[in-house]
XYZ file of C-alpha atoms in Angstrom:
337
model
C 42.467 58.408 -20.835
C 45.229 57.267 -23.184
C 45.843 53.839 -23.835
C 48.837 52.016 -25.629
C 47.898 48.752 -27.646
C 49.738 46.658 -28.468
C 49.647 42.546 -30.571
C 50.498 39.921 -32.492
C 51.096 40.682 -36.608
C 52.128 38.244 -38.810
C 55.605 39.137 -40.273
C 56.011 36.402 -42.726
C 54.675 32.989 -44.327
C 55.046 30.042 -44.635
C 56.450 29.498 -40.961
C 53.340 30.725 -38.760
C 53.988 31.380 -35.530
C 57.917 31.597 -35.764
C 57.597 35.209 -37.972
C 55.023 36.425 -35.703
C 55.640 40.312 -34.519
C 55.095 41.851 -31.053
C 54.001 45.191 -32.380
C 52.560 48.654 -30.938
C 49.435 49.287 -32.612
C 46.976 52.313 -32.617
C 43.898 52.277 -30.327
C 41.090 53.466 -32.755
C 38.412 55.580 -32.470
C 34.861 54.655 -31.951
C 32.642 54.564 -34.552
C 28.877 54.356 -34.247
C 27.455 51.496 -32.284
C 30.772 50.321 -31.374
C 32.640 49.450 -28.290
C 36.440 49.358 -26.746
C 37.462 46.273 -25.192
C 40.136 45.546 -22.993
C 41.163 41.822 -23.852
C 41.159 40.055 -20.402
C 41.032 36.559 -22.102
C 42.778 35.262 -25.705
C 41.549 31.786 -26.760
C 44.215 29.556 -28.465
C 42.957 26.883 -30.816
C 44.533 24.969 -33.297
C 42.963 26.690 -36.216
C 45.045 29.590 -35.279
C 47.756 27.715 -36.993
C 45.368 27.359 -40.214
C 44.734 31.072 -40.282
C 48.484 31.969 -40.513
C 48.783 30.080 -43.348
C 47.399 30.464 -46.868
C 45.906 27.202 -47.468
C 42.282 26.815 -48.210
C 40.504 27.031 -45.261
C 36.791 28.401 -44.101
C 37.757 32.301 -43.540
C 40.476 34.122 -45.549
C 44.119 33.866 -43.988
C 45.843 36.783 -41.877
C 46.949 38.494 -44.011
C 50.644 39.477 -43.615
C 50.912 42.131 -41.473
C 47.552 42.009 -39.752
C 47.519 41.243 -36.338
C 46.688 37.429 -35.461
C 42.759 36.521 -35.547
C 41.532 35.234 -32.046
C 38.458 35.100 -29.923
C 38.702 37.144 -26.873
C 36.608 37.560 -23.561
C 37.274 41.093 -22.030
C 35.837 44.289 -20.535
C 33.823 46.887 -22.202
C 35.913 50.210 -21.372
C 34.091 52.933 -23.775
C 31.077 52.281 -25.713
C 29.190 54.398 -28.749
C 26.106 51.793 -28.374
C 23.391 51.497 -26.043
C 23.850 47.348 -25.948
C 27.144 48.040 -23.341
C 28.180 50.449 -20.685
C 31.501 49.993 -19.528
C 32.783 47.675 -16.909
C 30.147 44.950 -18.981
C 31.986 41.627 -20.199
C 31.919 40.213 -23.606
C 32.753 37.664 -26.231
C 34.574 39.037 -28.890
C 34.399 36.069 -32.255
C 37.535 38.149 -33.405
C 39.134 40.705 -30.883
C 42.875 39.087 -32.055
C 45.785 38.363 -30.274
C 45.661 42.303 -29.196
C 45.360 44.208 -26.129
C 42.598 46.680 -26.954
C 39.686 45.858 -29.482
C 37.262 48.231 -30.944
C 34.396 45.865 -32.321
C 31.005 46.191 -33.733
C 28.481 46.239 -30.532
C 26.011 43.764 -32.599
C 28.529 41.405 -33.216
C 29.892 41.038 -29.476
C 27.721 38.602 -27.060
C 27.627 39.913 -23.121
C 28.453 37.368 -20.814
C 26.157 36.558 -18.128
C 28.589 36.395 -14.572
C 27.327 33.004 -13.206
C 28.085 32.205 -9.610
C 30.984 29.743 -8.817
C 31.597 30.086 -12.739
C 34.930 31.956 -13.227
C 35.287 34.353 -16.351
C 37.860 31.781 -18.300
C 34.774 29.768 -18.530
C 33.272 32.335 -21.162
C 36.140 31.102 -23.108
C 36.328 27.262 -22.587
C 33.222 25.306 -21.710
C 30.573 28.259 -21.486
C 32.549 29.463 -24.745
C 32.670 28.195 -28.268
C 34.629 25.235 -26.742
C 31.616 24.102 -25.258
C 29.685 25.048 -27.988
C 31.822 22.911 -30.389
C 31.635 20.185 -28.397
C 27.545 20.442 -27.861
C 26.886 20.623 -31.662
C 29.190 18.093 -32.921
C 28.106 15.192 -30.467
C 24.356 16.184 -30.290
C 23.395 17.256 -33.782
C 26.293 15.056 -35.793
C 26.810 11.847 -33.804
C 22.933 11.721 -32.630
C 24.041 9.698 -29.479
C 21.540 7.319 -28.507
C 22.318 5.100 -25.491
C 24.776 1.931 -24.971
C 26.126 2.516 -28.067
C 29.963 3.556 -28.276
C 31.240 6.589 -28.826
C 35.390 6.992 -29.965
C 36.872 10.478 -28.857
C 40.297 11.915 -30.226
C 41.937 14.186 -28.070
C 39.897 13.044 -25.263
C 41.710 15.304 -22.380
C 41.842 18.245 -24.744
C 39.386 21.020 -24.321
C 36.806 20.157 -26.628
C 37.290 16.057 -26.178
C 36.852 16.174 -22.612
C 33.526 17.839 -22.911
C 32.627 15.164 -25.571
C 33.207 12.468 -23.409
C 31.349 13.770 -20.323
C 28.018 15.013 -22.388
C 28.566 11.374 -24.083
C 28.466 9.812 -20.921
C 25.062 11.775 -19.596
C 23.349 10.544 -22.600
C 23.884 7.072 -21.736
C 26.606 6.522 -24.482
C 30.023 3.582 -23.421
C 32.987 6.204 -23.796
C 36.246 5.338 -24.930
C 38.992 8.422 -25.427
C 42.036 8.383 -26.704
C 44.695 10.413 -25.381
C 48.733 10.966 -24.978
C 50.080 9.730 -21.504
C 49.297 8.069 -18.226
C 48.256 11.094 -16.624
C 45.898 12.182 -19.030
C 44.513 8.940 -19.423
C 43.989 8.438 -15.850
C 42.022 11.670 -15.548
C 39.533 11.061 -18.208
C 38.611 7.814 -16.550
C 38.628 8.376 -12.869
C 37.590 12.176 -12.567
C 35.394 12.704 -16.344
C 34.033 8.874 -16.049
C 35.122 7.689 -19.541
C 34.583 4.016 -19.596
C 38.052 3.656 -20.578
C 41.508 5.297 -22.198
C 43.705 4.522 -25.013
C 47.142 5.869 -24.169
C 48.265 6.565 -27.693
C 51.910 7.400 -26.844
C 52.449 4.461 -25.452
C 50.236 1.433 -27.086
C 49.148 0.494 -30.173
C 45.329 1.937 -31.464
C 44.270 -0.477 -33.088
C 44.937 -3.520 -31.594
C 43.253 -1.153 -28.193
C 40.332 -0.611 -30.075
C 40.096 -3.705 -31.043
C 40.187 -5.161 -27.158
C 38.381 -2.059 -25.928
C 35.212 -1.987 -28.518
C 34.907 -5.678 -29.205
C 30.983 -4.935 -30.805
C 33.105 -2.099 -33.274
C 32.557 1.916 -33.077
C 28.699 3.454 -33.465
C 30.136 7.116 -33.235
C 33.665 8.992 -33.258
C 34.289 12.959 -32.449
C 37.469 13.189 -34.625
C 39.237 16.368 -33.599
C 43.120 14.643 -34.604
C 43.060 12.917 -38.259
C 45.873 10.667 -39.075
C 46.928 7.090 -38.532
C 44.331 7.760 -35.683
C 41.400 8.043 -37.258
C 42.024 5.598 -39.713
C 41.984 3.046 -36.487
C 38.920 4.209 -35.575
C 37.704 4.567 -39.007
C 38.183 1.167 -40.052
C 36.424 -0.237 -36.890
C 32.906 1.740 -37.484
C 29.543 -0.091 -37.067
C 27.019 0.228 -40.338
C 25.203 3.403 -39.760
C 28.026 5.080 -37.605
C 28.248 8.579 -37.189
C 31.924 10.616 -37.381
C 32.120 14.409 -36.674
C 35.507 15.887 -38.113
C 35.932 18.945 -35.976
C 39.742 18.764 -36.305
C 42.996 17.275 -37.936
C 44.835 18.856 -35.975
C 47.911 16.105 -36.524
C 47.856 17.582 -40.372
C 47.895 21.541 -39.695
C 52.064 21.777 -39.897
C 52.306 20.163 -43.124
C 51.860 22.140 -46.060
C 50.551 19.019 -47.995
C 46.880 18.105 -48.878
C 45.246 16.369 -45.324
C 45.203 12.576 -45.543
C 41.568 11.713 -45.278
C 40.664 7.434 -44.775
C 42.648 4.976 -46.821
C 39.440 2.888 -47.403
C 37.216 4.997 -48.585
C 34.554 2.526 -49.754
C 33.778 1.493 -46.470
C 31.684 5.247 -46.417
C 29.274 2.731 -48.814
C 29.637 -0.537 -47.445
C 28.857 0.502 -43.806
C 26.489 3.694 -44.968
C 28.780 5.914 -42.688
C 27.974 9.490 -42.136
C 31.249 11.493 -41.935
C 30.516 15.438 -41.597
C 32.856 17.935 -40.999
C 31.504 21.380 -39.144
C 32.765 24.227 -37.960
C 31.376 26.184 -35.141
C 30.511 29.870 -37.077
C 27.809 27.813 -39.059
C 25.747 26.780 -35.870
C 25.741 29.681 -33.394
C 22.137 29.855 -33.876
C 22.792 26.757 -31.007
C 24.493 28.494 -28.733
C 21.715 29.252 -26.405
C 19.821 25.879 -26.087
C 23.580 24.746 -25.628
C 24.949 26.961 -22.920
C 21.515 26.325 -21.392
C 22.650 22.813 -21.197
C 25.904 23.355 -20.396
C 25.288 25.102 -17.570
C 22.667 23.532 -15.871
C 25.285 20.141 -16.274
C 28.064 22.203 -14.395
C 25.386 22.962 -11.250
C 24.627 19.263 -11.419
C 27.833 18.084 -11.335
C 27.977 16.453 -14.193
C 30.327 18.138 -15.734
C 34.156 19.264 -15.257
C 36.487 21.332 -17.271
C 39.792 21.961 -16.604
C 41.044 25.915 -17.789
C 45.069 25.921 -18.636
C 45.969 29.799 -18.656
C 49.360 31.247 -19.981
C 50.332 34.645 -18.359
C 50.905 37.373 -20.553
C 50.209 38.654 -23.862
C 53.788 37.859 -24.909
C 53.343 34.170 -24.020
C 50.479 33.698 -27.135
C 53.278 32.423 -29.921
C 53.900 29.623 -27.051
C 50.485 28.626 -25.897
C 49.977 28.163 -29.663
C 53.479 25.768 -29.622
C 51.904 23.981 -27.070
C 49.019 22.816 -28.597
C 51.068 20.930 -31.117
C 53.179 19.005 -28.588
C 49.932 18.268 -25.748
C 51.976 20.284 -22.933
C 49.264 21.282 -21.544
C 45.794 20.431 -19.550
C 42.276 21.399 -20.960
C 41.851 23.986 -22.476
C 44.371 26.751 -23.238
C 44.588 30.241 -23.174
C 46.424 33.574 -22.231
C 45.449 36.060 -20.071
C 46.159 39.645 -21.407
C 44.955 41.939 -18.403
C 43.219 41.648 -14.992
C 40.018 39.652 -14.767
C 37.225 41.691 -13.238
C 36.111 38.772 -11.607
């Protein structure tokens, strides 16, 4: 049957996503042991902005004129392996902001259809969102309970996770977040112990009121005058997992890291940054947990999906200015379920 692809190149640096290309692209042929995949599902994440540009960073950049790297969920239409027949879903670590993916069958993970669990999940809190969120708080900030735990982007899609696993392992949760709204839903519908409205009131003097006994753990996912709030406030023996600065990504200047650096001695802090490719070897003890947490009830996500291939340069916008609830992504074609 023919097929027309089509995705996302990147034109141009420095800029990112404003010399991004909508481009018709070839669907390839299959080689041995591989599979075509129709993206249903495009994740957006802010490292997306990180891989259009050519700072260092963990993988190489896009280069210019390759199309945009992504993680997609989508359907198995053709397949050269005997791992997938078509009409299976997968996880795709790079399908890219494309319609059509031909991919290495060892390197794609099927997805298990879960009842009551809708496909998005795959890419959000059954997904490497989840994931992220598991292996920062569990194997970085060792939670152990009544002690306090600080979360950064608390109604984003990996801090809202954060909090909630937090919470089940008897940690006080306090997230920080931009606006009333956001605020309120961490608190009464995630069960945070309490929100910091960072648009809207100072940090530190919040922290200050809101963790009187100072800060055992913080899941940094936003860097900045932020985390130097929370920074300065940490217990001896505290615990911070960097999974993101995502307030630093638009400036082409070296990331600010804590003004006070010898407090790292003074209060034996453990500050570790991690990315989620080094600790897949998790993911199954993880989405074990996840999911038996979702049957429970324990735990809530919230999916924001943008409609349309085309719409990918603004989901990514969107990240950057917080219009928008949970976590975000585009859907590319029709979900088979």
């Amino acid at each position: 049957m023919a097929r027309s692809n089509s995705g996302w190149v990147l034109g141009r640096r420095p800029d990112g996503a404003d010399d991004l290309e909508l481009s018709d692209l070839p669907v390839p042929e299959l080689g041995e042991d591989q599979i075509l995949v129709r993206n249903v599902y495009l994740s957006i994440d802010p490292t997306n902005r990180v891989w259009l540009s050519d700072r260092e960073q963990y993988l190489p950049p896009v280069g210019v004129g390759e199309v945009v790297r992504g993680v997609t969920v989508g359907v198995v239409e053709e397949s050269a392996s005997q791992r997938f027949v078509p009409g299976d879903a997968v996880v795709l670590g790079e399908g890219g902001w494309q319609r059509y993916s031909v991919y290495d069958a060892a390197s794609a993970g099927r997805i298990r259809r879960r009842d009551g669990v809708p496909l998005t999940a795959s890419v959000s809190v059954l997904g490497t969102t989840g994931l992220t969120a598991y292996v920062g708080l569990i194997d970085i900030c060792r939670p152990k309970p009544a002690e306090t735990l600080v979360v950064s982007a608390a109604a984003g899609a990996v801090g809202s996770i954060v909090g909630q696993i937090g919470k089940i392992k008897g940690a006080r949760v306090v997230g920080i977040a931009g606006g009333p709204e956001k605020c309120r839903w961490i608190i009464d519908d995630l069960g945070f112990d309490a929100a910091i409205d960072y648009k809207n009131e100072d940090v530190g003097a919040a922290l200050d009121r809101l963790c009187p006994d100072g800060i055992d753990m913080d899941f940094e996912n936003v860097g900045g005058p932020i985390m130097d709030a929370v920074y300065a406030r940490m217990n001896r023996g505290g615990r911070m997992a960097v999974c993101g600065l995502i307030s630093q990504y638009n400036s082409d200047e070296p990331m600010a890291g804590p003004r006070d650096f010898g407090r790292v001695l003074m209060q034996r802090l453990t500050i570790q940054g991690f990315v989620i490719l080094d600790h897949f070897h998790r993911a199954r003890e993880a989405y074990s947990d996840l999911a038996g947490w979702i049957q429970a009830g324990q735990l809530q996500w919230k999916d924001h999906v943008l409609d349309g291939l085309e719409a990918a340069p603004e989901a990514l916008n969107r990240l950057f200015t917080g219009d928008h609830d949970g976590k975000l992504m585009v859907q590319v074609s029709d979900a088979p379920f």
